[in-house]
Structure formats: C-alpha cells, structure tokens
CSV table of C-alpha atoms in Angstrom, one decimal:
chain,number,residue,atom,x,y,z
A,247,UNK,CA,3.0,-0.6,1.1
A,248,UNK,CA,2.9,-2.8,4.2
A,249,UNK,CA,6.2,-5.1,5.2
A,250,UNK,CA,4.2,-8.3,3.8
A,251,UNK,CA,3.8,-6.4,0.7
A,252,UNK,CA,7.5,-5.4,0.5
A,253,UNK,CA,8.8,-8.7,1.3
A,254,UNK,CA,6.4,-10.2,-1.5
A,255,UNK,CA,7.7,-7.6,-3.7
A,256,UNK,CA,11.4,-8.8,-2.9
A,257,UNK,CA,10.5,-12.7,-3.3
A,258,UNK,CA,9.1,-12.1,-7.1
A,259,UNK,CA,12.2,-10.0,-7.7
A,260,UNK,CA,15.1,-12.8,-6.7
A,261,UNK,CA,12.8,-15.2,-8.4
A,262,UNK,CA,13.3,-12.9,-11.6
A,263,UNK,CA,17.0,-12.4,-11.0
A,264,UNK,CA,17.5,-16.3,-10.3
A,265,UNK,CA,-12.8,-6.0,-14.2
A,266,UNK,CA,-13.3,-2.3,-11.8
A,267,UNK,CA,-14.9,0.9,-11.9
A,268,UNK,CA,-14.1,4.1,-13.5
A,269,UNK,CA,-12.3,7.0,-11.7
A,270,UNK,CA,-15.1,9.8,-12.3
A,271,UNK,CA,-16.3,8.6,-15.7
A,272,UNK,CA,-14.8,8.5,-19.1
A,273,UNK,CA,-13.9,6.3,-21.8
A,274,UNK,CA,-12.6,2.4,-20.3
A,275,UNK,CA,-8.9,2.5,-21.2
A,276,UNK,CA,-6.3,0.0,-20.3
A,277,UNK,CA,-2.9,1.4,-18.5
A,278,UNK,CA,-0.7,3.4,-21.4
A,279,UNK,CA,3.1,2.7,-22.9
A,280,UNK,CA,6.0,2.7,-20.4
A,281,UNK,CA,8.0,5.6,-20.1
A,282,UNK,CA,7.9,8.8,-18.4
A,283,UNK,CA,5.2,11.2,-19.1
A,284,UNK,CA,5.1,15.0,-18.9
A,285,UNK,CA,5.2,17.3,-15.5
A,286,UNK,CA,1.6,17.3,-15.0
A,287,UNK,CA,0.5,14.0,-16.2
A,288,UNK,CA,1.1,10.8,-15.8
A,289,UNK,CA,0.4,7.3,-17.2
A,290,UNK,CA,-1.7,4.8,-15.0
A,291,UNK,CA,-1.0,1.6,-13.6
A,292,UNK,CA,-4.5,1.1,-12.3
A,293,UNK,CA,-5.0,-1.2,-15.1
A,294,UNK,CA,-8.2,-1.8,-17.3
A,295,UNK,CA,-11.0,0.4,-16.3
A,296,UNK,CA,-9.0,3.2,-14.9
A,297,UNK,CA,-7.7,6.1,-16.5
A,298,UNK,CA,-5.2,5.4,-18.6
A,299,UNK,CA,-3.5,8.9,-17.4
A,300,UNK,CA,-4.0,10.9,-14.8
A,301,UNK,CA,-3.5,14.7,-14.0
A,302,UNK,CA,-2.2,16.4,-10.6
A,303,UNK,CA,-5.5,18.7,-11.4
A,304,UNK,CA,-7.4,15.4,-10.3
A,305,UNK,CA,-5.9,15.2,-6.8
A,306,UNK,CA,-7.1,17.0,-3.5
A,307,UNK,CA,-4.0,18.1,-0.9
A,308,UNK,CA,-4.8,15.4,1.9
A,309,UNK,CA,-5.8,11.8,2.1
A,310,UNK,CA,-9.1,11.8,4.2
A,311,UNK,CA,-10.6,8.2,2.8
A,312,UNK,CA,-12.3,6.9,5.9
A,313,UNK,CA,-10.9,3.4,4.9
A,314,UNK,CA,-7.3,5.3,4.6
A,315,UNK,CA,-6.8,8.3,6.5
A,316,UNK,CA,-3.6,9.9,6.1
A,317,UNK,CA,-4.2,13.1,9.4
A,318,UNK,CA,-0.7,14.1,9.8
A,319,UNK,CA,0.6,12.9,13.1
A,320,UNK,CA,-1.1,9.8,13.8
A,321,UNK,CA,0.6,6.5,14.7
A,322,UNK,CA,-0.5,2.9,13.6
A,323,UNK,CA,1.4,0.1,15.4
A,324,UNK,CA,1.5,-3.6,14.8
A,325,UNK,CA,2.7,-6.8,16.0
A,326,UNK,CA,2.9,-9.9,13.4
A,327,UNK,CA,5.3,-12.9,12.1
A,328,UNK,CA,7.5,-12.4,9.2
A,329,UNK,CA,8.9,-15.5,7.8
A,330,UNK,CA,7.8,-16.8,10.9
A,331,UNK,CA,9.8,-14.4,13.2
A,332,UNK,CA,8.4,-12.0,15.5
A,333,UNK,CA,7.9,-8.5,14.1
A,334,UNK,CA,6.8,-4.8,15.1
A,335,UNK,CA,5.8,-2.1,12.3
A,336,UNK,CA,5.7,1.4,13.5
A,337,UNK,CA,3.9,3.4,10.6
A,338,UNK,CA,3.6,6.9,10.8
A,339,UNK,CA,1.6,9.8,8.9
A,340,UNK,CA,4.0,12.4,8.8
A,341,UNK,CA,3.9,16.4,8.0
A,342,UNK,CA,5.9,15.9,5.1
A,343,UNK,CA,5.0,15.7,1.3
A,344,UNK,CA,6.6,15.5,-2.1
A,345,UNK,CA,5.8,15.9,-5.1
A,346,UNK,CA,6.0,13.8,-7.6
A,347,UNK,CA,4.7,14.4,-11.3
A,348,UNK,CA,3.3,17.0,-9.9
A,349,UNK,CA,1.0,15.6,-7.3
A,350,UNK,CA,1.7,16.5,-3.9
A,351,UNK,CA,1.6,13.3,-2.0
A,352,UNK,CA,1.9,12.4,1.9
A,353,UNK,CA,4.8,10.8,2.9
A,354,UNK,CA,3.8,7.6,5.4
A,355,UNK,CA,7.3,6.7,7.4
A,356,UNK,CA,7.1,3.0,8.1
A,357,UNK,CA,9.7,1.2,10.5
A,358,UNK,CA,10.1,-2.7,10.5
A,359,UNK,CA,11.7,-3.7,13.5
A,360,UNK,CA,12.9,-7.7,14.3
A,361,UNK,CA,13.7,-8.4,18.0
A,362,UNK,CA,13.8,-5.0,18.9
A,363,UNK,CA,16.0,-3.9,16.2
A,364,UNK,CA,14.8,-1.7,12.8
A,365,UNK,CA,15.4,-3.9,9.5
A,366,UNK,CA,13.6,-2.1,7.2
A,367,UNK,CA,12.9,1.6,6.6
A,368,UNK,CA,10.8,3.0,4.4
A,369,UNK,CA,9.0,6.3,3.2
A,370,UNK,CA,5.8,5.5,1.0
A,371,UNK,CA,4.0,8.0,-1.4
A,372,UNK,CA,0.0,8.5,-1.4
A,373,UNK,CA,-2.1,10.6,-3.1
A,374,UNK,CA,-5.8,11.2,-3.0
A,375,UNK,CA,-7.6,12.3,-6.2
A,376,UNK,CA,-11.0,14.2,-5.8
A,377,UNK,CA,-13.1,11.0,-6.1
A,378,UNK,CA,-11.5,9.8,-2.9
A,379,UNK,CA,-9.4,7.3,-4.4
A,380,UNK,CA,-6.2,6.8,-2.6
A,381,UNK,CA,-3.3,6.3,-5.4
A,382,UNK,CA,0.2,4.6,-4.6
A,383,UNK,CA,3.1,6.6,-6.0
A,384,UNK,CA,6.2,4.4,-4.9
A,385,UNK,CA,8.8,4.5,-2.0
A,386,UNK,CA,12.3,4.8,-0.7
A,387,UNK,CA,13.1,1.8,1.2
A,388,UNK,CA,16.3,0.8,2.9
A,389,UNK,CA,17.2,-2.4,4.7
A,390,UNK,CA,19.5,-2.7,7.5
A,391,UNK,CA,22.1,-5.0,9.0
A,392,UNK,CA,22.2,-5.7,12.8
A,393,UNK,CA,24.5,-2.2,13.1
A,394,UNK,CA,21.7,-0.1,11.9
A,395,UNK,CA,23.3,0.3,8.7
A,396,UNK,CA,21.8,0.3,5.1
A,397,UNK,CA,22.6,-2.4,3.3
A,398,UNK,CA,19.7,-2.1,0.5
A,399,UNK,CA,17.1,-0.2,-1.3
A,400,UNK,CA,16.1,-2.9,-3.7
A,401,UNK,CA,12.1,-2.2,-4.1
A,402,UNK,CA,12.5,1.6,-4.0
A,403,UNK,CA,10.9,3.1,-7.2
A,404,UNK,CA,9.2,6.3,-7.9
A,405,UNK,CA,5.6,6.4,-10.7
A,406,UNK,CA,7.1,8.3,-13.8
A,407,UNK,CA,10.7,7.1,-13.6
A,408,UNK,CA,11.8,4.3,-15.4
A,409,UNK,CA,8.4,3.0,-16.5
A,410,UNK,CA,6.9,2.8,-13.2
A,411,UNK,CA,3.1,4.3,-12.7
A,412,UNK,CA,0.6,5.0,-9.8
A,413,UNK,CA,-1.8,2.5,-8.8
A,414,UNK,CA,-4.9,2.5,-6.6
A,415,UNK,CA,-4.8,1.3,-3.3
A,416,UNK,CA,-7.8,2.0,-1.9
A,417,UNK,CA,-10.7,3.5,-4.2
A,418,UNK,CA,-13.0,5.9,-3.1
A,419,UNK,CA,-16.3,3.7,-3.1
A,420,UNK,CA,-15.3,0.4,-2.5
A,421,UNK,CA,-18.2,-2.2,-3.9
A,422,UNK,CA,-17.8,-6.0,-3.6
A,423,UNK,CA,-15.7,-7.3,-7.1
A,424,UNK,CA,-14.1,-4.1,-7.7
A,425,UNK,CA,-10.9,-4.8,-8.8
A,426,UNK,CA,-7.4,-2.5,-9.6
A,427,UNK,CA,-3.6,-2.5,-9.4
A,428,UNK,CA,-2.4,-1.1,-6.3
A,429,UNK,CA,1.4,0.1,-7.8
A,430,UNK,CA,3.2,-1.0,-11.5
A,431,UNK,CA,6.7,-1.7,-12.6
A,432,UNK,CA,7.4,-4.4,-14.9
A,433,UNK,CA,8.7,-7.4,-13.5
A,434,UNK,CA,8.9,-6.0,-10.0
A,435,UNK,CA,5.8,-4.1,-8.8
A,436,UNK,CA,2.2,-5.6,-10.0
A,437,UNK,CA,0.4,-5.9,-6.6
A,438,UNK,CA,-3.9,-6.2,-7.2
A,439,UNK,CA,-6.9,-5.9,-4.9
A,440,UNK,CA,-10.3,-7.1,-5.1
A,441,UNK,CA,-13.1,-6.3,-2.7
A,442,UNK,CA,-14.0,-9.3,-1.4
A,443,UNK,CA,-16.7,-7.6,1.9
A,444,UNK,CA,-18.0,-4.6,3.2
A,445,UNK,CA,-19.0,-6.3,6.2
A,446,UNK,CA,-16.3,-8.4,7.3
A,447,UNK,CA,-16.0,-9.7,11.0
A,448,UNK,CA,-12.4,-9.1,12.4
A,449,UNK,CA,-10.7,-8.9,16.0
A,450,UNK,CA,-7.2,-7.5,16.7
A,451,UNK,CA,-5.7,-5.9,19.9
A,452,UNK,CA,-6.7,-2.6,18.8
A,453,UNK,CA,-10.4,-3.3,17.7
A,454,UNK,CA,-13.1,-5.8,17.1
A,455,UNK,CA,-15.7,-4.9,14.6
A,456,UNK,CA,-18.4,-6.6,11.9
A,457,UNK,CA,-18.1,-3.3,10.2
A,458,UNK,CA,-14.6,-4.3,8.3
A,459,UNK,CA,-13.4,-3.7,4.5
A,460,UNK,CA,-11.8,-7.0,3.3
A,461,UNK,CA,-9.9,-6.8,0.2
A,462,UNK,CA,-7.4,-9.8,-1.4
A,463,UNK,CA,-4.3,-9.0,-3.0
A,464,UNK,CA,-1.6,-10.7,-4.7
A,465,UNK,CA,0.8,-10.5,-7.4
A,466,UNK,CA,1.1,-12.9,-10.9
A,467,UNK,CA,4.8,-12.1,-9.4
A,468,UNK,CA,4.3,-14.9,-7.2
A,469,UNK,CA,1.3,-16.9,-7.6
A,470,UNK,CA,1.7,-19.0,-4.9
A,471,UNK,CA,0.7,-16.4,-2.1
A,472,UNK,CA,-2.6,-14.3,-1.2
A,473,UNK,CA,-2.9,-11.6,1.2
A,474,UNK,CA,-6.4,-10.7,2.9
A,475,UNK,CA,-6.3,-7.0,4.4
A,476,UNK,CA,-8.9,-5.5,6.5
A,477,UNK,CA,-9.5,-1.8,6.7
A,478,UNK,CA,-11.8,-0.2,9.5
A,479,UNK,CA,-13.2,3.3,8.9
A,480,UNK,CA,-11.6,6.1,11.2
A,481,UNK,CA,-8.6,4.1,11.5
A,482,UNK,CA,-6.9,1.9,8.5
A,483,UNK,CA,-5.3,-1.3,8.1
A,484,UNK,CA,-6.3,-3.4,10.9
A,485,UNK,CA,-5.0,-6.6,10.1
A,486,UNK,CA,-3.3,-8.6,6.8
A,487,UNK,CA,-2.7,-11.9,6.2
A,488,UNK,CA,-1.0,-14.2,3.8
A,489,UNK,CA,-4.1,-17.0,3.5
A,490,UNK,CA,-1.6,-18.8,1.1
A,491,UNK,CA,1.8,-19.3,1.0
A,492,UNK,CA,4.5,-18.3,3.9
A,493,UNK,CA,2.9,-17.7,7.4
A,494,UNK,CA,3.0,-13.6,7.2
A,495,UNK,CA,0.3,-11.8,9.8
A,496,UNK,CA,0.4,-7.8,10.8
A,497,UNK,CA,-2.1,-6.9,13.4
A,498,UNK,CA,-3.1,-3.5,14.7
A,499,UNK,CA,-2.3,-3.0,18.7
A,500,UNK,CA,-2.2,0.8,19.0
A,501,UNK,CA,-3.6,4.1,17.4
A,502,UNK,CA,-3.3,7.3,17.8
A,503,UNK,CA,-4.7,9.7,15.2
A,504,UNK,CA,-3.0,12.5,14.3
C-alpha cells in the first residue's frame, strides 16, 4: 500500500478507537469466515466474485503485471502533500521474499520521508497468481519520531493471522467496472478499487501519457475520502490522488527499473 493508503487506513482506525470478475473461472463465492486457514490455503478478502480461497498452487514466483511490475531492483520515487505537508516516498522492489501461507511474495520496501526526515517505514507483501492478478498480503509498518526512532506499527497485519485475508490490488485484465477489495481486516483494512479507464490522460514529472489505467478507491472506513490512482504499463503507479476529502497527492518523478 501507498502512504495515502496507510494514512487512510490510520484515520478509520482512531475513528474506531474514538460486482468483478472471476479469478480463472469457478463458482461466484463471497469472501469466507474469519480465522486462519491451513498452510497452503487461505481465505479471500477479494470479496464477491472472487475466490472465496485461494491456494499457493495458484501463484507464479514474480510479479510481472505490466500495470504492476515488481523486477527486483527497481526504484519508484515520488514527491506529493500529506496533510498538506511536503513529502517524498522512496519505494523499492527488493530481492527479498517471504512467505506467507505459503505463497512466496515480494517484499516492496517503501520509505516516507517529511522534510528530509523518514516518518514512516514499511515493507509490503505481493503476490502474483497465474492469471496475472497481483494479490496484497499485508505489511510491517513502523512510524518514527524526529530521532529516527519507532514509535508505532499500528496498521501492520499479515492475511491468515488474526482474520485478516489477501486482496486484489491490481487484477490481471483490468476492464472498465471491475471491481475488488484490495486487502481485509475487520474494522481496519477494507480498501476497494474500481476501474474507472483504460485510457486515461495523465502528466507527472516522470511521464505524460493518454495510455493510463485509472482506478478509484476508498474505504466504507471513511466515506468521506476517494482516491484516483493511475497506473502506466512498464512502470506502475504514476500518480494518486485524494479527489475527496484531505488534500493528499503522490506523483512519480524518477524510475529506474530493476
């Protein structure tokens, strides 16, 4: 997940505190009980018209989605506002992987840094099944003080622990309307996507193309915010956007593939 998405995340938690395609065919099944499944299988947080469970069988060793690519070594980095504050977000496809359930997935280190200084650290977990699909398994974030020093992990979870599943971020065939849950944890992680374009004009540092992916996502965490994300094959996540709520922007000004 992207900063904006974390910091979403964290806003529906304190407030707490205080239809799609089928993957491969089958039977349409909604998401199954919470809990954690057996080695080898696990239950789906896609929601309703994905696979109710999935299998590491189903998954291929690297993320190559042209709308996602995951080559070990490459280097996205962007400049944005976070609550209105200037921000940098070094992300980084590492040579690492873990498995989880199972499933080897790609660990994606992703650095948050506010006037110079890293506030937020974070490994994230994706997986890519043999349909292309590229599934969200969770994260280990921490956030830091101005000493460098963790103060937090609060958003950290892991799919099969504690009721939390796997969700789709970015499916294989993306079609206008299709729609899925990127990650699920009760109460605290129920981010969704739609394809909104195939075709969608954007401009950033890094690129300019008419060529773009646009998806929408938000959470019934907090209603009052949408985020618009554009993808561009070959490289990623170009740019995101909160087109409601708090100002939020990321935009892509380098990349070096891996």
């Amino acid at each position: 997940m992207t900063s904006i998405d974390r910091l979403l995340r964290r806003k529906a938690i304190l407030a707490l505190a205080v239809g799609g395609a089928l993957i491969g065919g089958g039977a349409m099944a909604a998401p199954g009980a919470a809990g954690t499944p057996a080695t080898g299988t696990i239950a789906s947080g896609a929601g309703p018209g994905w696979p109710a469970t999935i299998s590491a069988g189903e998954f291929v060793p690297r993320v190559t989605n042209p709308w996602f690519p995951l080559k070990p070594g490459s280097v996205w980095r962007y400049k944005g506002l976070k609550e209105g504050t200037k921000t940098t977000d070094t992300v980084t496809a590492t040579q690492r992987t873990r498995k989880i359930r199972g499933v080897t997935t790609t660990v994606v280190h992703d650095v948050v840094s506010v006037g110079g200084k890293p506030e937020e650290v974070t490994d994230d977990f994706y997986a890519q099944d043999r349909h292309g699909n590229v599934w969200y398994f969770g994260e280990e974030t921490e956030e830091l003080n101005a000493k460098g020093e963790p103060t937090s992990t609060e958003g950290s979870f892991e799919a099969g622990v504690g009721g939390a599943r796997p969700g789709v971020l970015i499916p294989g065939r993306p079609r206008v309307g299709l729609v899925g849950r990127q990650e699920f944890l009760k109460g605290e992680a129920e981010d969704h996507f739609k394809v909104l374009d195939l075709k969608a004009s954007v401009s950033v540092p890094f690129v300019s193309t008419q060529q773009a992916l646009r998806t929408k996502e938000w959470t019934p965490l907090e209603p009052g915010t949408i985020d618009n994300k554009y993808y561009v094959r070959g490289v990623g996540t170009v740019r995101e956007i909160a087109v409601k709520g708090p100002v939020e922007k990321l935009e892509l000004v380098s990349f070096k593939a891996g």
